[in-house]
C-alpha cells in the first residue's frame, strides 16, 4: 500500500549550524573572488564539476521554475573563439571610458577564457515553467534573477572546493549564440571560467588595482522606506 507522505515528513532541522560549519559558510562568502589570471591548467575532475552543478541546481527559483541550463566548454578551439568575441567587445568597451580611466582599464585582465581549463555558460529558459509562473506574474525578470542565484551557489561551492571562478560579461550575445548554437529565446546569463587556483587576492582585484572600492554598508541601509544614498 502506498504510504501517505504528510508535510511533517518533508521537513528537516531548521536550527542554526554548528559554529565551525557556520564560519565555513561565511568564509566562502567573504573570500570569494572573481578570478581572471590565477588559474592553473590542471583539469577539474568530473565528480567535482558534478558537485558544483548540483550546488547550482539547488538554488532557489521563483515558482520553482528552475530556468537554468549549463553548457560545459573544454575545447581549446571553442575557448579561443570565445576569447576573440570578448576581445572585440573589450576594445569597444575601452573606448567608452574617459581618458583618465582608459589606461587603467587597459591594464586590467578582464577574462580568463583561454587560461581556465573549463568554461560553464549559464543560460535561462523563460518558457521552462510555462507561460504563467507562480511569482513571475508581475515581474517577468524573476526567471533571470533565479538563474543568478544558481550562479552564486556554484561560485560559493567552487570557493569551498578550492576552485576559482571568473564571470565574463563583455561580449555580444549574438557572437556567443552563434558559437554555441543557443536559440534566440534562451537568455545568456553568464560565461563562467573555472579552474584550480593556488592563491586569491585578499580583497576584490578591482579594489586592489584601484578601479573601485567597496562601499560602506551603513550608507546602503534604509529603515522603513527609501532614502537617497547621496543625501544620507
PDB file of C-alpha atoms in Angstrom:
ATOM      1  CA  UNK A   1       0.000   0.000   0.000  1.00  0.00           C
ATOM      2  CA  UNK A   2       1.323   3.418  -0.897  1.00  0.00           C
ATOM      3  CA  UNK A   3       2.219   5.409   2.199  1.00  0.00           C
ATOM      4  CA  UNK A   4       0.804   8.913   2.500  1.00  0.00           C
ATOM      5  CA  UNK A   5       3.578  11.461   2.951  1.00  0.00           C
ATOM      6  CA  UNK A   6       2.460  14.358   5.130  1.00  0.00           C
ATOM      7  CA  UNK A   7       4.014  17.799   5.370  1.00  0.00           C
ATOM      8  CA  UNK A   8       5.858  16.856   8.550  1.00  0.00           C
ATOM      9  CA  UNK A   9       7.585  14.005   6.729  1.00  0.00           C
ATOM     10  CA  UNK A  10       9.128  16.533   4.314  1.00  0.00           C
ATOM     11  CA  UNK A  11      10.651  18.806   6.961  1.00  0.00           C
ATOM     12  CA  UNK A  12      14.298  18.975   8.061  1.00  0.00           C
ATOM     13  CA  UNK A  13      16.008  20.503  11.069  1.00  0.00           C
ATOM     14  CA  UNK A  14      15.964  24.302  10.869  1.00  0.00           C
ATOM     15  CA  UNK A  15      18.378  25.007  13.713  1.00  0.00           C
ATOM     16  CA  UNK A  16      21.497  27.089  13.226  1.00  0.00           C
ATOM     17  CA  UNK A  17      24.649  25.337  12.027  1.00  0.00           C
ATOM     18  CA  UNK A  18      27.378  24.467  14.477  1.00  0.00           C
ATOM     19  CA  UNK A  19      29.919  27.279  14.873  1.00  0.00           C
ATOM     20  CA  UNK A  20      32.588  25.741  12.624  1.00  0.00           C
ATOM     21  CA  UNK A  21      30.105  24.977   9.829  1.00  0.00           C
ATOM     22  CA  UNK A  22      28.624  28.466  10.114  1.00  0.00           C
ATOM     23  CA  UNK A  23      32.083  30.013   9.917  1.00  0.00           C
ATOM     24  CA  UNK A  24      32.855  27.982   6.785  1.00  0.00           C
ATOM     25  CA  UNK A  25      29.785  29.407   5.033  1.00  0.00           C
ATOM     26  CA  UNK A  26      30.753  32.979   5.877  1.00  0.00           C
ATOM     27  CA  UNK A  27      34.355  32.320   4.917  1.00  0.00           C
ATOM     28  CA  UNK A  28      33.246  31.158   1.455  1.00  0.00           C
ATOM     29  CA  UNK A  29      31.140  34.298   1.068  1.00  0.00           C
ATOM     30  CA  UNK A  30      33.806  36.762   2.181  1.00  0.00           C
ATOM     31  CA  UNK A  31      36.788  35.179   0.406  1.00  0.00           C
ATOM     32  CA  UNK A  32      35.042  34.503  -2.912  1.00  0.00           C
ATOM     33  CA  UNK A  33      36.811  36.353  -5.718  1.00  0.00           C
ATOM     34  CA  UNK A  34      36.314  36.988  -9.414  1.00  0.00           C
ATOM     35  CA  UNK A  35      39.340  35.130 -10.797  1.00  0.00           C
ATOM     36  CA  UNK A  36      40.967  36.101 -14.082  1.00  0.00           C
ATOM     37  CA  UNK A  37      44.663  35.328 -14.073  1.00  0.00           C
ATOM     38  CA  UNK A  38      45.318  32.862 -11.244  1.00  0.00           C
ATOM     39  CA  UNK A  39      44.007  29.736 -12.963  1.00  0.00           C
ATOM     40  CA  UNK A  40      46.102  26.569 -13.050  1.00  0.00           C
ATOM     41  CA  UNK A  41      45.956  24.355 -16.130  1.00  0.00           C
ATOM     42  CA  UNK A  42      45.029  21.172 -14.219  1.00  0.00           C
ATOM     43  CA  UNK A  43      41.684  19.776 -15.422  1.00  0.00           C
ATOM     44  CA  UNK A  44      38.814  19.657 -12.950  1.00  0.00           C
ATOM     45  CA  UNK A  45      37.663  16.097 -12.115  1.00  0.00           C
ATOM     46  CA  UNK A  46      34.222  15.151 -13.386  1.00  0.00           C
ATOM     47  CA  UNK A  47      32.904  14.387  -9.892  1.00  0.00           C
ATOM     48  CA  UNK A  48      33.943  17.844  -8.706  1.00  0.00           C
ATOM     49  CA  UNK A  49      32.257  19.533 -11.654  1.00  0.00           C
ATOM     50  CA  UNK A  50      29.148  17.487 -10.906  1.00  0.00           C
ATOM     51  CA  UNK A  51      29.125  18.723  -7.297  1.00  0.00           C
ATOM     52  CA  UNK A  52      29.346  22.322  -8.464  1.00  0.00           C
ATOM     53  CA  UNK A  53      26.483  21.823 -10.905  1.00  0.00           C
ATOM     54  CA  UNK A  54      24.397  20.142  -8.206  1.00  0.00           C
ATOM     55  CA  UNK A  55      25.026  23.142  -5.952  1.00  0.00           C
ATOM     56  CA  UNK A  56      23.883  25.444  -8.749  1.00  0.00           C
ATOM     57  CA  UNK A  57      20.809  23.298  -9.384  1.00  0.00           C
ATOM     58  CA  UNK A  58      19.899  23.532  -5.673  1.00  0.00           C
ATOM     59  CA  UNK A  59      19.466  27.311  -5.960  1.00  0.00           C
ATOM     60  CA  UNK A  60      16.164  28.950  -5.086  1.00  0.00           C
ATOM     61  CA  UNK A  61      13.916  29.815  -8.016  1.00  0.00           C
ATOM     62  CA  UNK A  62      10.689  31.756  -8.102  1.00  0.00           C
ATOM     63  CA  UNK A  63       7.759  29.396  -8.651  1.00  0.00           C
ATOM     64  CA  UNK A  64      10.307  26.544  -8.546  1.00  0.00           C
ATOM     65  CA  UNK A  65      10.737  27.197 -12.276  1.00  0.00           C
ATOM     66  CA  UNK A  66      14.418  26.119 -12.350  1.00  0.00           C
ATOM     67  CA  UNK A  67      15.048  28.013 -15.598  1.00  0.00           C
ATOM     68  CA  UNK A  68      18.795  27.399 -15.763  1.00  0.00           C
ATOM     69  CA  UNK A  69      20.841  25.196 -18.081  1.00  0.00           C
ATOM     70  CA  UNK A  70      24.612  24.710 -18.210  1.00  0.00           C
ATOM     71  CA  UNK A  71      26.879  24.368 -21.245  1.00  0.00           C
ATOM     72  CA  UNK A  72      30.316  22.940 -20.445  1.00  0.00           C
ATOM     73  CA  UNK A  73      33.137  24.061 -22.727  1.00  0.00           C
ATOM     74  CA  UNK A  74      36.587  22.495 -22.586  1.00  0.00           C
ATOM     75  CA  UNK A  75      37.642  22.676 -26.243  1.00  0.00           C
ATOM     76  CA  UNK A  76      40.608  24.973 -26.881  1.00  0.00           C
ATOM     77  CA  UNK A  77      39.143  25.863 -30.263  1.00  0.00           C
ATOM     78  CA  UNK A  78      35.836  26.968 -28.741  1.00  0.00           C
ATOM     79  CA  UNK A  79      37.545  28.866 -25.938  1.00  0.00           C
ATOM     80  CA  UNK A  80      39.757  30.673 -28.429  1.00  0.00           C
ATOM     81  CA  UNK A  81      36.724  31.697 -30.485  1.00  0.00           C
ATOM     82  CA  UNK A  82      35.050  32.964 -27.301  1.00  0.00           C
ATOM     83  CA  UNK A  83      38.188  34.928 -26.440  1.00  0.00           C
ATOM     84  CA  UNK A  84      38.089  36.558 -29.874  1.00  0.00           C
ATOM     85  CA  UNK A  85      34.460  37.576 -29.250  1.00  0.00           C
ATOM     86  CA  UNK A  86      35.489  39.013 -25.892  1.00  0.00           C
ATOM     87  CA  UNK A  87      38.453  40.875 -27.389  1.00  0.00           C
ATOM     88  CA  UNK A  88      36.265  42.583 -29.978  1.00  0.00           C
ATOM     89  CA  UNK A  89      33.764  43.728 -27.351  1.00  0.00           C
ATOM     90  CA  UNK A  90      36.519  44.676 -24.915  1.00  0.00           C
ATOM     91  CA  UNK A  91      38.054  47.078 -27.431  1.00  0.00           C
ATOM     92  CA  UNK A  92      34.641  48.706 -27.796  1.00  0.00           C
ATOM     93  CA  UNK A  93      34.230  48.888 -24.020  1.00  0.00           C
ATOM     94  CA  UNK A  94      37.627  50.517 -23.544  1.00  0.00           C
ATOM     95  CA  UNK A  95      36.622  53.392 -25.798  1.00  0.00           C
ATOM     96  CA  UNK A  96      33.569  54.108 -23.629  1.00  0.00           C
ATOM     97  CA  UNK A  97      35.617  55.221 -20.629  1.00  0.00           C
ATOM     98  CA  UNK A  98      37.033  58.674 -20.038  1.00  0.00           C
ATOM     99  CA  UNK A  99      40.716  59.204 -20.832  1.00  0.00           C
ATOM    100  CA  UNK A 100      41.794  59.095 -17.178  1.00  0.00           C
ATOM    101  CA  UNK A 101      40.187  55.661 -16.732  1.00  0.00           C
ATOM    102  CA  UNK A 102      41.180  54.215 -20.089  1.00  0.00           C
ATOM    103  CA  UNK A 103      44.798  53.425 -19.234  1.00  0.00           C
ATOM    104  CA  UNK A 104      43.785  51.670 -16.030  1.00  0.00           C
ATOM    105  CA  UNK A 105      41.074  49.745 -17.893  1.00  0.00           C
ATOM    106  CA  UNK A 106      43.632  48.659 -20.480  1.00  0.00           C
ATOM    107  CA  UNK A 107      45.915  47.330 -17.724  1.00  0.00           C
ATOM    108  CA  UNK A 108      43.229  45.111 -16.188  1.00  0.00           C
ATOM    109  CA  UNK A 109      42.886  41.471 -17.176  1.00  0.00           C
ATOM    110  CA  UNK A 110      39.147  41.053 -17.514  1.00  0.00           C
ATOM    111  CA  UNK A 111      38.805  37.407 -18.540  1.00  0.00           C
ATOM    112  CA  UNK A 112      40.431  34.015 -18.133  1.00  0.00           C
ATOM    113  CA  UNK A 113      38.778  32.194 -21.009  1.00  0.00           C
ATOM    114  CA  UNK A 114      41.936  30.747 -22.547  1.00  0.00           C
ATOM    115  CA  UNK A 115      43.721  30.044 -19.258  1.00  0.00           C
ATOM    116  CA  UNK A 116      40.919  28.321 -17.336  1.00  0.00           C
ATOM    117  CA  UNK A 117      40.508  24.615 -18.172  1.00  0.00           C
ATOM    118  CA  UNK A 118      36.707  24.780 -18.079  1.00  0.00           C
ATOM    119  CA  UNK A 119      34.028  27.275 -19.008  1.00  0.00           C
ATOM    120  CA  UNK A 120      30.414  26.917 -17.906  1.00  0.00           C
ATOM    121  CA  UNK A 121      27.844  29.015 -19.721  1.00  0.00           C
ATOM    122  CA  UNK A 122      24.711  29.513 -17.642  1.00  0.00           C
ATOM    123  CA  UNK A 123      21.502  30.194 -19.555  1.00  0.00           C
ATOM    124  CA  UNK A 124      17.899  30.952 -18.686  1.00  0.00           C
ATOM    125  CA  UNK A 125      14.868  29.403 -20.382  1.00  0.00           C
ATOM    126  CA  UNK A 126      11.882  31.731 -19.799  1.00  0.00           C
ATOM    127  CA  UNK A 127       9.440  29.089 -21.059  1.00  0.00           C
ATOM    128  CA  UNK A 128      10.506  26.193 -18.856  1.00  0.00           C
ATOM    129  CA  UNK A 129       7.639  26.512 -16.374  1.00  0.00           C
ATOM    130  CA  UNK A 130       5.030  27.594 -18.906  1.00  0.00           C
ATOM    131  CA  UNK A 131       3.525  30.970 -19.799  1.00  0.00           C
ATOM    132  CA  UNK A 132       2.174  31.734 -16.299  1.00  0.00           C
ATOM    133  CA  UNK A 133       4.566  31.128 -13.416  1.00  0.00           C
ATOM    134  CA  UNK A 134       3.812  31.494  -9.727  1.00  0.00           C
ATOM    135  CA  UNK A 135       5.689  34.587  -8.547  1.00  0.00           C
ATOM    136  CA  UNK A 136       6.554  35.823 -12.050  1.00  0.00           C
ATOM    137  CA  UNK A 137       3.095  37.116 -12.885  1.00  0.00           C
ATOM    138  CA  UNK A 138       4.028  40.736 -12.154  1.00  0.00           C
ATOM    139  CA  UNK A 139       7.794  40.697 -12.667  1.00  0.00           C
ATOM    140  CA  UNK A 140       8.859  38.867 -15.842  1.00  0.00           C
ATOM    141  CA  UNK A 141      12.563  39.103 -14.890  1.00  0.00           C
ATOM    142  CA  UNK A 142      12.225  36.714 -11.964  1.00  0.00           C
ATOM    143  CA  UNK A 143      13.451  33.846 -14.145  1.00  0.00           C
ATOM    144  CA  UNK A 144      16.756  35.645 -14.744  1.00  0.00           C
ATOM    145  CA  UNK A 145      17.065  36.628 -11.088  1.00  0.00           C
ATOM    146  CA  UNK A 146      16.560  32.977 -10.175  1.00  0.00           C
ATOM    147  CA  UNK A 147      19.292  31.942 -12.615  1.00  0.00           C
ATOM    148  CA  UNK A 148      21.714  34.383 -10.997  1.00  0.00           C
ATOM    149  CA  UNK A 149      21.053  32.594  -7.694  1.00  0.00           C
ATOM    150  CA  UNK A 150      22.311  29.418  -9.389  1.00  0.00           C
ATOM    151  CA  UNK A 151      25.464  31.267 -10.440  1.00  0.00           C
ATOM    152  CA  UNK A 152      26.083  32.389  -6.864  1.00  0.00           C
ATOM    153  CA  UNK A 153      25.520  28.875  -5.492  1.00  0.00           C
ATOM    154  CA  UNK A 154      28.039  27.470  -7.952  1.00  0.00           C
ATOM    155  CA  UNK A 155      30.536  30.213  -7.091  1.00  0.00           C
ATOM    156  CA  UNK A 156      30.374  29.633  -3.349  1.00  0.00           C
ATOM    157  CA  UNK A 157      30.624  25.859  -3.755  1.00  0.00           C
ATOM    158  CA  UNK A 158      33.640  26.390  -6.012  1.00  0.00           C
ATOM    159  CA  UNK A 159      35.319  28.532  -3.364  1.00  0.00           C
ATOM    160  CA  UNK A 160      34.837  25.756  -0.805  1.00  0.00           C
ATOM    161  CA  UNK A 161      36.412  23.290  -3.280  1.00  0.00           C
ATOM    162  CA  UNK A 162      39.459  25.496  -3.973  1.00  0.00           C
ATOM    163  CA  UNK A 163      38.216  26.289  -7.471  1.00  0.00           C
ATOM    164  CA  UNK A 164      38.381  29.817  -8.836  1.00  0.00           C
ATOM    165  CA  UNK A 165      35.562  31.320 -10.889  1.00  0.00           C
ATOM    166  CA  UNK A 166      35.586  34.320 -13.212  1.00  0.00           C
ATOM    167  CA  UNK A 167      32.475  35.864 -14.754  1.00  0.00           C
ATOM    168  CA  UNK A 168      32.979  37.106 -18.318  1.00  0.00           C
ATOM    169  CA  UNK A 169      30.271  39.547 -19.391  1.00  0.00           C
ATOM    170  CA  UNK A 170      31.989  41.572 -22.115  1.00  0.00           C
ATOM    171  CA  UNK A 171      30.777  40.097 -25.388  1.00  0.00           C
ATOM    172  CA  UNK A 172      27.954  40.482 -27.881  1.00  0.00           C
ATOM    173  CA  UNK A 173      25.185  37.955 -27.294  1.00  0.00           C
ATOM    174  CA  UNK A 174      24.950  37.172 -30.994  1.00  0.00           C
ATOM    175  CA  UNK A 175      28.603  36.102 -31.102  1.00  0.00           C
ATOM    176  CA  UNK A 176      28.150  33.613 -28.259  1.00  0.00           C
ATOM    177  CA  UNK A 177      24.822  32.389 -29.628  1.00  0.00           C
ATOM    178  CA  UNK A 178      26.435  31.641 -32.970  1.00  0.00           C
ATOM    179  CA  UNK A 179      29.412  29.941 -31.326  1.00  0.00           C
ATOM    180  CA  UNK A 180      27.368  27.673 -29.047  1.00  0.00           C
ATOM    181  CA  UNK A 181      24.134  27.287 -31.026  1.00  0.00           C
ATOM    182  CA  UNK A 182      21.975  28.946 -28.372  1.00  0.00           C
ATOM    183  CA  UNK A 183      18.397  29.677 -29.576  1.00  0.00           C
ATOM    184  CA  UNK A 184      17.166  33.260 -29.607  1.00  0.00           C
ATOM    185  CA  UNK A 185      14.555  32.663 -26.906  1.00  0.00           C
ATOM    186  CA  UNK A 186      17.182  31.460 -24.416  1.00  0.00           C
ATOM    187  CA  UNK A 187      18.905  34.187 -22.400  1.00  0.00           C
ATOM    188  CA  UNK A 188      22.655  34.015 -21.818  1.00  0.00           C
ATOM    189  CA  UNK A 189      23.220  34.914 -18.173  1.00  0.00           C
ATOM    190  CA  UNK A 190      26.886  34.133 -17.505  1.00  0.00           C
ATOM    191  CA  UNK A 191      30.055  32.820 -19.096  1.00  0.00           C
ATOM    192  CA  UNK A 192      32.000  31.420 -16.149  1.00  0.00           C
ATOM    193  CA  UNK A 193      35.669  30.426 -16.276  1.00  0.00           C
ATOM    194  CA  UNK A 194      36.660  27.743 -13.749  1.00  0.00           C
ATOM    195  CA  UNK A 195      39.940  26.230 -12.617  1.00  0.00           C
ATOM    196  CA  UNK A 196      42.049  25.422  -9.598  1.00  0.00           C
ATOM    197  CA  UNK A 197      43.928  28.334  -8.042  1.00  0.00           C
ATOM    198  CA  UNK A 198      46.914  28.475  -5.688  1.00  0.00           C
ATOM    199  CA  UNK A 199      46.107  31.911  -4.287  1.00  0.00           C
ATOM    200  CA  UNK A 200      43.478  34.610  -4.365  1.00  0.00           C
ATOM    201  CA  UNK A 201      43.510  38.339  -3.769  1.00  0.00           C
ATOM    202  CA  UNK A 202      42.745  39.278  -0.157  1.00  0.00           C
ATOM    203  CA  UNK A 203      40.342  41.911  -1.482  1.00  0.00           C
ATOM    204  CA  UNK A 204      38.493  42.090  -4.821  1.00  0.00           C
ATOM    205  CA  UNK A 205      41.010  42.591  -7.617  1.00  0.00           C
ATOM    206  CA  UNK A 206      39.353  45.764  -8.878  1.00  0.00           C
ATOM    207  CA  UNK A 207      39.703  47.265  -5.393  1.00  0.00           C
ATOM    208  CA  UNK A 208      43.358  46.199  -5.127  1.00  0.00           C
ATOM    209  CA  UNK A 209      44.125  47.772  -8.510  1.00  0.00           C
ATOM    210  CA  UNK A 210      42.302  50.994  -7.757  1.00  0.00           C
ATOM    211  CA  UNK A 211      39.310  50.712 -10.069  1.00  0.00           C
ATOM    212  CA  UNK A 212      36.647  50.972  -7.366  1.00  0.00           C
ATOM    213  CA  UNK A 213      36.454  50.437  -3.597  1.00  0.00           C
ATOM    214  CA  UNK A 214      33.874  48.607  -1.529  1.00  0.00           C
ATOM    215  CA  UNK A 215      31.057  50.869  -0.432  1.00  0.00           C
ATOM    216  CA  UNK A 216      30.281  51.482   3.233  1.00  0.00           C
ATOM    217  CA  UNK A 217      27.448  49.123   4.169  1.00  0.00           C
ATOM    218  CA  UNK A 218      25.981  51.628   6.634  1.00  0.00           C
ATOM    219  CA  UNK A 219      25.405  54.024   3.752  1.00  0.00           C
ATOM    220  CA  UNK A 220      23.339  51.396   1.934  1.00  0.00           C
ATOM    221  CA  UNK A 221      20.847  50.535   4.681  1.00  0.00           C
ATOM    222  CA  UNK A 222      17.466  52.266   4.904  1.00  0.00           C
ATOM    223  CA  UNK A 223      14.853  51.786   7.624  1.00  0.00           C
ATOM    224  CA  UNK A 224      11.193  51.515   6.667  1.00  0.00           C
ATOM    225  CA  UNK A 225      11.460  53.484   3.406  1.00  0.00           C
ATOM    226  CA  UNK A 226      13.880  54.578   0.678  1.00  0.00           C
ATOM    227  CA  UNK A 227      16.417  57.291   1.456  1.00  0.00           C
ATOM    228  CA  UNK A 228      18.561  58.791  -1.291  1.00  0.00           C
ATOM    229  CA  UNK A 229      22.052  57.460  -0.574  1.00  0.00           C
ATOM    230  CA  UNK A 230      23.760  60.637  -1.753  1.00  0.00           C
ATOM    231  CA  UNK A 231      21.865  62.699   0.816  1.00  0.00           C
ATOM    232  CA  UNK A 232      22.260  60.436   3.857  1.00  0.00           C
TER     233      UNK A 232
END
